[in-house]
Amino acid sequence: MSDKKPLSGVGKFFKKFKVLIILLVAGFIILTFVRYSANSAKKLLGELSDGGTDTARVEPRNLVETVTATGTVESAKTRTMASTIMKDTKITSVNCEVGDEVQEGDILVTFSYENINKTISQLKEDIAESNATRSVNDTSNTRTYYYSYGTESITIRDLQQAIDEKKKDLDTACGEYGDEKRKLDDLKSERDAHPDGGETETIITDPYTGEQVYTRKYYDSLIEAQENVVTTKLKAQEQAQLAYDKAVQALEDEVYKGSNTLAGATETYQKNVITSNDQTKQLKRQLEEQQDRLDDYVITAPISGTVTKVNVEENNSFAGGDLVTIQDCSTLYVSTEIDEYDIPNIKLGQKVKLKTDATREDELDGVIDEIAATATTQGQGQIQASGSSSNATYAVKVKILTRDDRLKLGMTARLSIITNEVQDVLTVPYDAVVDLGDGQYAVYTLDEASLAKLEKRKAASEQMQNAIADMQKGDPTKIQDMSKDTESANELNKALMGDEEEPKGFFGKLGNIFEVAYGKQDDSSDDFIKENQIEVPVQVGMESDYYTQVSGAGIKEGMTVLVQNTEQADNPFEMMMGL
């Protein structure tokens, strides 16, 4: 009994001062970790947070690939009304204000007609005077024109008569020459019919002289005389032909000359007609222009829409420039710029999801409506997905399909352009897929027992983090409860340390924690996972921002896979010490 009294006294002491001892031990641990390097604490973080390893299930999902951009909300149509009327013209009325809804054809602005009416009256008087002058000029031009034609006709008639006369003379000369020529030929025939010389030659009496002559000699003298006659007639024919040819040439020359003369007369006549009409036409044209401009003195809405700008005031003088701007807000667009890296993936008709600050988290629907064929010099919206540093961007318009009264012109919209999508495919988180190289990919899983153990560790780590977070806020209740409840502390210790056997007593638990702090615990989570993980080959498909499509013989819906969490979990001891 006496031997047990000292122990009993110690027990009573611990029982009485249990909370104080726990706090002293916790303080000792904290001071110890502060004293040693931050590396030891960070290693403990790796042990308790499972080395950044998480788990996820293989689940069917709908995946989409998107290109993100920002743009400006614009109207479908914008019309700015201007006027070409003279400056200083009085504005008689302005029938709209910024924000008014107007319909096509509504009268927006009117101007005074005083000045233009004066101009129109003066032009009408000038046209009447011009018409009277033109009538006189036309009569004179017509008379001169016909006189030229009459004179030329008489000249040609006289020349034609001269040709006719020369033709008769030529015909007469040709007939006389022909007759004498035939007589000559007859004499030659008769002479040739008589013998030529010798005693046989016939002697005849010359009918003109009565002398007895030889027949041949007789005919020779007749032929010689006839030849002289023929020669004379031939020259007369040639003279007649020459005279005729000259007469014909004279007519041809006159016809050519006359054609030019008449053509000139025609041109002169036409020019005179045109000239006499020109002034009148110009005046009429000016009158028509002024009458057409009457429409400019009443400005109507070319489209239905909202008035977004009014630059004139009633009763002021017009200073030139734009009058009123109307925008059709029945259909809204978002104008954006897409980087050259992403523009090949943008197609007409692609679905677009968009958000604005005004519409909060509500997602609106849109569709690609226009794509520029050439690059713009300076982009308005910047693409976030590709990270390309190129300055070449292409203008794209997105038609907003969802009507929302909160949308206003000029708002900034955030766009997600859906370039590809798949439905109901098996997926895992992006970080669950490991690239093995050579186009080979795999995911990793654990057997049921290992998964249960891993989940138990994760829950214990989370429990400790929550307890220390509360302590940082000034509430040590959870830490105290964990220390007071030996069974819960042991379970927590086993989950954190990976021990199969329960440590003996509270100080045994603290001893194991202390060993971890000094790096003496070899059963780390990383080693645990490496020893128990199972590799499952997969084929990868489409990727979204977080999930990847996977398939393969070993992939089944609901399978649990390991995910390498790139965001390190908070180390409870760093949280506690501010490391």
Coordinates of C-alpha atoms in Angstrom, one line a residue:
M1 CA 0.0 0.0 0.0
S2 CA 2.8 2.4 0.9
D3 CA 4.5 1.6 -2.3
K4 CA 1.4 2.8 -4.2
K5 CA 0.9 6.0 -2.4
P6 CA 3.4 8.0 -4.4
L7 CA 1.9 6.9 -7.6
S8 CA -1.6 7.6 -6.3
G9 CA -0.4 11.1 -5.4
V10 CA 0.9 11.7 -8.9
G11 CA -2.4 10.5 -10.3
K12 CA -4.3 12.9 -8.2
F13 CA -2.0 15.6 -9.2
F14 CA -2.5 14.9 -12.9
K15 CA -6.2 14.6 -12.4
K16 CA -6.4 17.9 -10.6
F17 CA -4.2 19.8 -13.0
K18 CA -5.1 17.9 -16.2
V19 CA -6.2 20.9 -18.2
L20 CA -3.2 22.9 -17.1
I21 CA -0.8 20.1 -18.1
I22 CA -2.5 19.8 -21.5
L23 CA -2.1 23.5 -22.1
L24 CA 1.5 23.4 -20.9
V25 CA 2.3 20.4 -23.2
A26 CA 0.6 22.2 -26.1
G27 CA 2.6 25.3 -25.4
F28 CA 5.8 23.2 -25.3
I29 CA 5.0 21.7 -28.7
I30 CA 4.3 25.1 -30.2
L31 CA 7.6 26.5 -28.8
T32 CA 9.4 23.5 -30.0
F33 CA 8.0 23.9 -33.6
V34 CA 8.8 27.6 -33.5
R35 CA 12.3 26.8 -32.3
Y36 CA 13.0 24.3 -35.1
S37 CA 13.0 25.1 -38.8
A38 CA 10.0 26.0 -40.9
N39 CA 10.9 23.0 -43.1
S40 CA 10.0 20.6 -40.4
A41 CA 6.6 22.2 -40.0
K42 CA 6.1 22.2 -43.8
K43 CA 7.0 18.5 -43.9
L44 CA 4.4 17.9 -41.3
L45 CA 2.0 19.8 -43.6
G46 CA 2.7 17.3 -46.4
E47 CA 2.2 14.4 -44.0
L48 CA -1.1 15.6 -42.7
S49 CA -2.6 16.9 -45.9
D50 CA -1.9 13.7 -47.9
G51 CA 0.8 15.3 -50.1
G52 CA -1.9 17.4 -52.0
T53 CA -3.7 14.3 -53.1
D54 CA -7.5 14.4 -53.5
T55 CA -10.0 11.9 -54.9
A56 CA -12.8 12.2 -57.4
R57 CA -15.3 9.9 -59.1
V58 CA -15.6 9.0 -62.8
E59 CA -18.9 10.6 -63.8
P60 CA -20.8 11.4 -67.0
R61 CA -20.9 15.1 -67.9
N62 CA -21.5 17.4 -70.8
L63 CA -18.2 19.1 -71.8
V64 CA -17.7 22.3 -73.7
E65 CA -14.6 24.0 -75.2
T66 CA -14.8 27.8 -75.1
V67 CA -13.0 30.9 -76.2
T68 CA -13.4 33.8 -73.7
A69 CA -13.5 37.5 -74.6
T70 CA -14.9 40.8 -73.5
G71 CA -16.9 43.2 -75.7
T72 CA -19.3 46.1 -75.7
V73 CA -23.1 45.9 -76.0
E74 CA -24.3 47.7 -79.2
S75 CA -27.5 48.2 -81.0
A76 CA -28.5 46.3 -84.2
K77 CA -28.9 49.5 -86.2
T78 CA -27.6 53.1 -85.6
R79 CA -28.7 56.0 -87.7
T80 CA -27.5 59.5 -87.4
M81 CA -29.5 62.2 -89.2
A82 CA -27.8 65.1 -90.8
S83 CA -29.0 67.9 -93.1
T84 CA -27.4 69.7 -96.1
I85 CA -29.5 72.8 -95.7
M86 CA -27.7 76.2 -95.6
K87 CA -26.2 77.2 -92.3
D88 CA -28.0 79.8 -90.2
T89 CA -31.4 78.4 -91.3
K90 CA -33.8 78.7 -88.3
I91 CA -34.8 75.5 -86.5
T92 CA -38.6 75.7 -86.0
S93 CA -39.1 72.6 -83.9
V94 CA -37.3 69.7 -82.1
N95 CA -39.8 67.0 -81.3
C96 CA -37.6 64.5 -79.4
E97 CA -35.3 64.1 -76.4
V98 CA -32.6 61.7 -75.5
G99 CA -34.2 58.5 -74.3
D100 CA -37.4 58.9 -76.3
E101 CA -38.8 55.9 -78.2
V102 CA -39.6 56.9 -81.8
Q103 CA -41.2 55.1 -84.7
E104 CA -40.0 55.1 -88.3
G105 CA -41.4 58.1 -90.0
D106 CA -41.9 60.3 -86.9
I107 CA -41.0 64.0 -87.4
L108 CA -38.0 64.8 -85.3
V109 CA -36.8 68.2 -86.4
T110 CA -38.2 70.9 -88.8
F111 CA -36.5 74.0 -90.3
S112 CA -37.9 77.3 -91.7
Y113 CA -38.9 77.3 -95.4
E114 CA -38.5 81.1 -95.8
N115 CA -35.1 81.2 -97.6
I116 CA -35.7 78.2 -99.8
N117 CA -39.1 79.4 -100.9
K118 CA -37.4 82.7 -102.1
T119 CA -34.8 80.7 -104.0
I120 CA -37.5 78.6 -105.7
S121 CA -39.5 81.6 -106.8
Q122 CA -36.5 83.3 -108.3
L123 CA -35.6 80.2 -110.2
K124 CA -39.1 79.9 -111.7
E125 CA -38.8 83.5 -113.0
D126 CA -35.3 82.8 -114.5
I127 CA -36.7 79.7 -116.3
A128 CA -39.6 81.7 -117.9
E129 CA -37.1 84.2 -119.3
S130 CA -34.8 81.5 -120.5
N131 CA -37.7 79.8 -122.3
A132 CA -38.6 83.0 -124.2
T133 CA -35.0 83.6 -125.3
R134 CA -34.6 80.0 -126.4
S135 CA -37.7 80.2 -128.6
V136 CA -36.2 83.2 -130.5
N137 CA -32.8 81.5 -130.9
D138 CA -34.4 78.3 -132.1
T139 CA -36.2 80.1 -134.9
S140 CA -33.0 81.8 -136.1
N141 CA -31.0 78.5 -135.9
T142 CA -33.7 76.7 -137.9
R143 CA -33.8 79.3 -140.6
T144 CA -30.0 79.3 -141.0
Y145 CA -29.9 75.5 -141.0
Y146 CA -32.5 75.1 -143.8
Y147 CA -30.9 77.9 -145.9
S148 CA -27.6 76.0 -145.9
Y149 CA -29.4 72.8 -147.1
G150 CA -31.2 74.7 -149.9
T151 CA -28.1 76.4 -151.2
E152 CA -26.2 73.2 -151.3
S153 CA -29.1 71.4 -153.1
I154 CA -29.1 74.1 -155.9
T155 CA -25.4 73.7 -156.4
I156 CA -25.6 70.0 -156.7
R157 CA -28.6 70.3 -159.1
D158 CA -26.6 72.6 -161.4
L159 CA -23.6 70.3 -161.4
Q160 CA -25.9 67.3 -162.2
Q161 CA -27.3 69.2 -165.2
A162 CA -23.8 70.0 -166.4
I163 CA -23.0 66.3 -166.2
D164 CA -26.1 65.5 -168.2
E165 CA -25.1 67.9 -170.9
K166 CA -21.6 66.6 -171.1
K167 CA -22.9 63.1 -171.3
K168 CA -25.0 64.0 -174.3
D169 CA -21.9 65.6 -176.0
L170 CA -19.9 62.5 -175.2
D171 CA -22.6 60.2 -176.6
T172 CA -22.7 62.3 -179.8
A173 CA -18.9 62.2 -180.2
C174 CA -18.8 58.5 -179.6
G175 CA -21.5 58.0 -182.2
E176 CA -19.8 60.0 -184.9
Y177 CA -16.5 58.4 -184.2
G178 CA -18.1 55.0 -184.5
D179 CA -19.7 55.8 -187.8
E180 CA -16.5 57.1 -189.4
K181 CA -14.6 54.2 -188.0
R182 CA -17.0 51.7 -189.6
K183 CA -16.6 53.5 -193.0
L184 CA -12.9 53.2 -192.7
D185 CA -13.2 49.5 -192.0
D186 CA -15.5 49.0 -195.0
L187 CA -13.0 50.8 -197.4
K188 CA -10.2 48.6 -196.1
S189 CA -12.3 45.5 -196.7
E190 CA -13.1 46.6 -200.3
R191 CA -9.5 47.4 -201.1
D192 CA -8.4 44.1 -199.7
A193 CA -10.9 42.3 -202.0
H194 CA -9.0 43.5 -205.2
P195 CA -5.7 42.1 -206.5
D196 CA -2.6 43.8 -205.3
G197 CA -0.5 45.0 -208.3
G198 CA 0.4 43.5 -211.7
E199 CA -1.4 43.4 -214.9
T200 CA -4.4 41.9 -213.2
E201 CA -5.1 45.0 -211.2
T202 CA -8.5 46.4 -212.1
I203 CA -8.8 49.9 -213.5
I204 CA -11.8 51.9 -212.5
T205 CA -13.0 55.5 -213.0
D206 CA -12.7 57.8 -210.0
P207 CA -16.2 59.0 -209.4
Y208 CA -14.9 62.3 -208.1
T209 CA -12.3 63.2 -210.7
G210 CA -13.3 61.0 -213.7
E211 CA -9.8 59.7 -214.1
Q212 CA -8.9 56.1 -214.9
V213 CA -7.1 54.7 -211.9
Y214 CA -6.2 51.4 -210.5
T215 CA -8.6 50.0 -208.0
R216 CA -6.1 49.6 -205.2
K217 CA -4.8 53.1 -205.6
Y218 CA -8.3 54.4 -205.6
Y219 CA -9.1 52.7 -202.3
D220 CA -5.8 53.8 -200.8
S221 CA -6.7 57.5 -201.4
L222 CA -10.2 56.9 -199.9
I223 CA -8.8 55.1 -196.9
E224 CA -6.2 57.9 -196.2
A225 CA -8.9 60.6 -196.4
Q226 CA -11.2 58.5 -194.1
E227 CA -8.4 57.9 -191.6
N228 CA -8.1 61.7 -191.2
V229 CA -11.8 61.9 -190.5
V230 CA -11.6 59.1 -188.0
T231 CA -8.7 60.7 -186.2
T232 CA -10.6 64.0 -186.0
K233 CA -13.7 62.2 -184.5
L234 CA -11.5 60.3 -182.1
K235 CA -10.1 63.5 -180.7
A236 CA -13.5 65.0 -180.4
Q237 CA -14.6 61.9 -178.5
E238 CA -11.7 62.2 -176.2
Q239 CA -12.4 65.9 -175.5
A240 CA -16.0 65.0 -174.8
Q241 CA -15.0 62.3 -172.4
L242 CA -12.6 64.6 -170.6
A243 CA -15.3 67.2 -170.3
Y244 CA -17.7 64.6 -168.9
D245 CA -15.2 63.3 -166.4
K246 CA -14.6 66.8 -165.2
A247 CA -18.3 67.4 -164.7
V248 CA -18.6 64.1 -162.8
Q249 CA -15.6 65.0 -160.6
A250 CA -17.0 68.4 -160.0
L251 CA -20.2 66.9 -158.7
E252 CA -18.3 64.4 -156.5
D253 CA -16.2 67.2 -155.1
E254 CA -19.3 69.3 -154.4
V255 CA -21.1 66.3 -152.8
Y256 CA -18.1 65.7 -150.5
K257 CA -17.8 69.4 -149.8
G258 CA -21.5 69.8 -149.5
S259 CA -21.6 66.8 -147.0
N260 CA -19.1 68.5 -144.8
T261 CA -20.9 71.8 -145.2
L262 CA -24.2 70.3 -144.3
A263 CA -22.7 68.3 -141.5
G264 CA -21.2 71.5 -140.1
A265 CA -24.5 73.2 -140.5
T266 CA -26.2 70.3 -138.7
E267 CA -23.7 70.4 -135.9
T268 CA -24.0 74.1 -135.6
Y269 CA -27.8 73.8 -135.5
Q270 CA -27.6 71.1 -132.8
K271 CA -25.1 73.1 -130.8
N272 CA -27.3 76.1 -131.0
V273 CA -30.2 74.1 -129.8
I274 CA -28.2 72.6 -127.0
T275 CA -26.8 75.9 -126.1
S276 CA -30.1 77.6 -126.1
N277 CA -31.5 74.7 -123.9
D278 CA -28.5 74.4 -121.6
Q279 CA -29.3 77.5 -119.5
T280 CA -32.9 76.5 -119.2
K281 CA -32.0 72.9 -118.2
Q282 CA -29.5 74.2 -115.6
L283 CA -32.1 76.4 -114.2
K284 CA -34.6 73.6 -114.1
R285 CA -32.1 71.3 -112.5
Q286 CA -31.4 73.9 -109.8
L287 CA -35.2 74.2 -109.3
E288 CA -35.6 70.4 -109.0
E289 CA -32.7 70.3 -106.5
Q290 CA -34.2 73.0 -104.4
Q291 CA -37.6 71.3 -104.5
D292 CA -36.0 68.0 -103.5
R293 CA -34.2 69.7 -100.7
L294 CA -37.6 70.7 -99.3
D295 CA -37.6 67.2 -97.8
D296 CA -34.4 68.1 -95.9
Y297 CA -36.4 70.7 -94.0
V298 CA -38.4 68.0 -92.2
I299 CA -36.2 65.4 -90.5
T300 CA -38.0 62.1 -89.9
A301 CA -36.9 58.9 -88.1
P302 CA -35.4 56.4 -90.7
I303 CA -35.8 53.5 -88.2
S304 CA -37.7 52.8 -85.0
G305 CA -35.6 52.9 -81.9
T306 CA -34.3 55.0 -79.0
V307 CA -33.0 58.6 -79.3
T308 CA -29.5 58.5 -78.0
K309 CA -28.3 62.0 -79.0
V310 CA -29.8 65.4 -79.9
N311 CA -27.5 68.1 -81.1
V312 CA -29.9 70.9 -81.9
E313 CA -32.3 73.2 -80.1
E314 CA -35.6 74.8 -81.1
N315 CA -35.5 78.4 -82.4
N316 CA -31.7 78.3 -82.8
S317 CA -29.9 78.8 -86.1
F318 CA -28.6 75.6 -87.7
A319 CA -24.8 75.5 -87.4
G320 CA -24.3 72.3 -89.5
G321 CA -23.3 68.8 -88.4
D322 CA -25.4 65.9 -87.1
L323 CA -28.9 66.5 -85.7
V324 CA -30.2 63.3 -84.0
T325 CA -28.9 59.8 -83.4
I326 CA -31.3 56.8 -83.1
Q327 CA -30.4 53.3 -82.1
D328 CA -32.5 50.2 -82.7
C329 CA -32.4 48.4 -79.3
S330 CA -34.9 45.7 -80.2
T331 CA -32.0 43.5 -81.0
L332 CA -28.6 43.9 -79.2
Y333 CA -25.2 42.8 -80.2
V334 CA -21.8 42.5 -78.5
S335 CA -18.9 43.7 -80.5
T336 CA -15.6 42.1 -79.6
E337 CA -12.1 41.3 -81.0
I338 CA -10.8 37.7 -81.2
D339 CA -7.1 37.0 -81.3
E340 CA -5.6 35.4 -84.4
Y341 CA -4.7 32.3 -82.3
D342 CA -8.4 31.6 -81.7
I343 CA -10.2 33.1 -84.7
P344 CA -9.8 29.8 -86.8
N345 CA -12.1 28.1 -84.2
I346 CA -14.8 30.8 -84.4
K347 CA -17.7 30.0 -86.8
L348 CA -20.9 31.7 -87.7
G349 CA -23.8 30.3 -85.7
Q350 CA -21.8 29.2 -82.7
K351 CA -23.5 29.4 -79.3
V352 CA -22.3 32.1 -76.9
K353 CA -22.9 32.5 -73.2
L354 CA -22.5 36.0 -71.8
K355 CA -22.7 37.9 -68.6
T356 CA -22.6 41.5 -67.6
D357 CA -22.3 43.3 -64.2
A358 CA -25.9 44.5 -64.7
T359 CA -27.3 41.0 -65.1
R360 CA -25.2 39.6 -62.2
E361 CA -24.8 35.9 -62.4
D362 CA -27.6 35.4 -64.9
E363 CA -26.2 33.8 -68.1
L364 CA -27.6 35.1 -71.4
D365 CA -27.6 33.3 -74.7
G366 CA -26.1 34.6 -77.9
V367 CA -24.8 33.5 -81.3
I368 CA -22.0 34.4 -83.6
D369 CA -23.5 36.7 -86.2
E370 CA -20.6 38.3 -88.0
I371 CA -16.8 37.6 -88.4
A372 CA -14.5 40.1 -90.1
A373 CA -12.5 38.8 -93.0
T374 CA -9.5 41.0 -92.3
A375 CA -7.6 41.9 -89.1
T376 CA -8.2 45.2 -87.3
T377 CA -5.3 47.3 -86.2
Q378 CA -6.3 47.6 -82.5
G379 CA -8.4 45.1 -80.6
Q380 CA -11.2 46.2 -78.3
G381 CA -11.7 43.0 -76.4
Q382 CA -8.8 40.8 -75.1
I383 CA -8.8 37.1 -75.2
Q384 CA -8.0 35.3 -71.9
A385 CA -7.8 31.7 -73.1
S386 CA -4.9 31.5 -75.5
G387 CA -2.4 33.9 -73.9
S388 CA -1.1 34.9 -77.3
S389 CA 0.9 38.1 -77.5
S390 CA 0.0 38.8 -81.1
N391 CA -1.6 42.1 -81.8
A392 CA -3.6 40.8 -84.8
T393 CA -7.3 40.6 -83.8
Y394 CA -10.5 40.2 -85.8
A395 CA -13.8 41.9 -85.2
V396 CA -16.7 39.6 -84.3
K397 CA -20.3 40.4 -83.6
V398 CA -22.4 38.3 -81.2
K399 CA -26.2 38.6 -81.5
I400 CA -27.9 38.5 -78.1
L401 CA -30.8 36.1 -78.1
T402 CA -32.0 36.6 -74.5
R403 CA -34.1 39.7 -74.0
D404 CA -33.2 41.4 -70.7
D405 CA -34.3 45.0 -69.8
R406 CA -31.2 45.3 -67.6
L407 CA -28.9 45.4 -70.7
K408 CA -27.9 48.9 -71.8
L409 CA -25.9 50.2 -74.7
G410 CA -22.2 50.5 -73.9
M411 CA -22.1 47.9 -71.2
T412 CA -19.1 45.5 -71.0
A413 CA -20.0 41.9 -71.6
R414 CA -17.9 38.8 -70.8
L415 CA -18.3 36.2 -73.5
S416 CA -17.8 32.4 -73.5
I417 CA -17.9 31.2 -77.2
I418 CA -18.7 27.5 -77.4
T419 CA -16.4 26.1 -80.0
N420 CA -17.0 22.4 -79.3
E421 CA -19.2 20.3 -77.0
V422 CA -19.9 16.7 -76.2
Q423 CA -22.8 15.2 -74.3
D424 CA -22.9 12.5 -71.6
V425 CA -19.3 11.3 -71.7
L426 CA -17.3 9.9 -68.8
T427 CA -15.0 12.5 -67.2
V428 CA -12.4 13.0 -64.5
P429 CA -10.8 16.2 -63.2
Y430 CA -8.1 17.5 -65.4
D431 CA -5.4 16.9 -62.7
A432 CA -6.4 13.2 -62.4
V433 CA -4.9 12.3 -65.8
V434 CA -1.1 11.6 -65.9
D435 CA 0.8 12.0 -69.2
L436 CA 3.0 8.9 -69.5
G437 CA 4.7 10.1 -72.7
D438 CA 4.5 8.8 -76.3
G439 CA 0.8 9.6 -76.4
Q440 CA 0.0 7.3 -73.4
Y441 CA -2.2 8.4 -70.5
A442 CA -3.4 6.9 -67.3
V443 CA -5.4 7.6 -64.1
Y444 CA -4.7 6.1 -60.7
T445 CA -7.0 4.5 -58.1
L446 CA -6.8 2.6 -54.8
D447 CA -8.4 -0.6 -53.6
E448 CA -11.4 -0.2 -51.3
A449 CA -9.4 -0.6 -48.1
S450 CA -6.8 1.9 -49.1
L451 CA -9.4 4.4 -50.2
A452 CA -11.2 4.1 -46.9
K453 CA -7.9 4.7 -45.1
L454 CA -7.1 7.7 -47.3
E455 CA -10.5 9.2 -46.7
K456 CA -10.1 8.7 -42.9
R457 CA -6.8 10.6 -43.0
K458 CA -8.3 13.4 -45.0
A459 CA -11.2 13.7 -42.5
A460 CA -8.8 13.7 -39.6
S461 CA -6.6 16.4 -41.2
E462 CA -9.7 18.5 -41.8
Q463 CA -10.8 18.0 -38.2
M464 CA -7.5 19.2 -36.9
Q465 CA -7.4 22.2 -39.3
N466 CA -10.8 23.3 -38.1
A467 CA -9.8 22.9 -34.5
I468 CA -6.7 25.0 -34.9
A469 CA -8.5 27.6 -37.0
D470 CA -11.0 28.0 -34.1
M471 CA -8.1 28.3 -31.6
Q472 CA -6.6 31.1 -33.8
K473 CA -9.9 32.9 -33.4
G474 CA -9.6 32.6 -29.6
D475 CA -11.7 29.4 -29.2
P476 CA -9.6 26.5 -28.0
T477 CA -12.7 24.3 -27.3
K478 CA -12.1 21.8 -30.1
I479 CA -8.4 21.4 -29.2
Q480 CA -9.3 20.9 -25.6
D481 CA -12.1 18.4 -26.4
M482 CA -9.7 16.4 -28.6
S483 CA -7.1 16.3 -25.8
K484 CA -9.7 15.4 -23.1
D485 CA -11.3 12.6 -25.1
T486 CA -8.5 10.0 -25.1
E487 CA -10.4 7.6 -27.4
S488 CA -11.1 10.4 -30.0
A489 CA -7.5 11.6 -29.7
N490 CA -6.2 8.1 -30.3
E491 CA -8.4 7.7 -33.4
L492 CA -7.3 11.0 -34.7
N493 CA -3.7 10.2 -34.0
K494 CA -4.1 6.9 -35.8
A495 CA -5.7 8.5 -38.8
L496 CA -3.0 11.2 -39.0
M497 CA 0.0 9.0 -38.3
G498 CA -1.1 5.9 -40.1
D499 CA -0.4 3.7 -37.1
E500 CA -2.2 0.3 -37.1
E501 CA -1.8 0.0 -33.3
E502 CA -3.3 2.4 -30.9
P503 CA -0.6 4.5 -29.1
K504 CA -0.6 4.0 -25.4
G505 CA -1.9 7.0 -23.5
F506 CA -2.0 10.7 -24.3
F507 CA 1.7 11.1 -24.1
G508 CA 2.2 8.2 -26.5
K509 CA 0.0 10.1 -29.0
L510 CA 2.1 13.3 -28.4
G511 CA 5.2 11.2 -28.8
N512 CA 4.1 10.1 -32.3
I513 CA 3.3 13.7 -33.2
F514 CA 6.7 14.7 -32.0
E515 CA 8.3 12.0 -34.1
V516 CA 6.5 13.3 -37.1
A517 CA 7.7 16.9 -36.3
Y518 CA 11.3 15.6 -36.4
G519 CA 10.7 13.6 -39.6
K520 CA 11.1 10.2 -37.9
Q521 CA 7.7 8.9 -39.1
D522 CA 8.2 6.9 -42.3
D523 CA 4.7 5.9 -43.0
S524 CA 3.9 9.2 -45.0
S525 CA 0.9 9.6 -47.2
D526 CA 3.0 9.9 -50.3
D527 CA 4.6 6.5 -49.6
F528 CA 1.2 5.1 -48.7
I529 CA -0.3 6.2 -52.0
K530 CA 2.7 5.0 -54.1
E531 CA 2.6 1.6 -52.5
N532 CA -1.1 1.1 -53.0
Q533 CA -2.1 3.0 -56.2
I534 CA -3.3 1.1 -59.2
E535 CA -2.6 2.4 -62.8
V536 CA -5.5 2.4 -65.2
P537 CA -4.6 3.3 -68.9
V538 CA -7.0 5.7 -70.6
Q539 CA -7.6 7.5 -73.8
V540 CA -8.3 11.2 -73.4
G541 CA -10.8 13.1 -75.4
M542 CA -12.1 16.6 -75.1
E543 CA -11.0 18.9 -72.3
S544 CA -12.9 21.7 -70.5
D545 CA -11.6 24.1 -68.0
Y546 CA -11.6 21.5 -65.2
Y547 CA -12.7 18.1 -66.6
T548 CA -11.3 15.7 -69.2
Q549 CA -13.1 13.1 -71.3
V550 CA -11.7 9.6 -70.6
S551 CA -12.4 6.1 -72.0
G552 CA -10.8 2.7 -71.8
A553 CA -11.4 -0.9 -70.7
G554 CA -10.7 -0.1 -67.1
I555 CA -12.8 3.0 -66.8
K556 CA -16.2 2.7 -65.3
E557 CA -18.8 5.2 -64.0
G558 CA -18.5 5.8 -60.3
M559 CA -14.8 4.7 -60.1
T560 CA -12.8 6.7 -57.6
V561 CA -9.5 8.2 -59.0
L562 CA -6.7 10.1 -57.3
V563 CA -6.3 13.8 -58.1
Q564 CA -3.1 15.7 -57.6
N565 CA -4.4 18.9 -55.9
T566 CA -2.2 21.7 -57.2
E567 CA -3.4 24.0 -54.3
Q568 CA -1.6 22.9 -51.2
A569 CA -3.8 22.4 -48.2
D570 CA -3.4 24.7 -45.2
N571 CA -0.9 23.2 -42.7
P572 CA -2.5 23.3 -39.3
F573 CA 0.8 23.9 -37.6
E574 CA 1.7 26.7 -39.9
M575 CA -1.8 28.1 -39.2
M576 CA -1.1 27.9 -35.5
M577 CA 2.4 29.4 -35.7
G578 CA 1.8 31.9 -38.5
L579 CA 4.4 30.3 -40.7

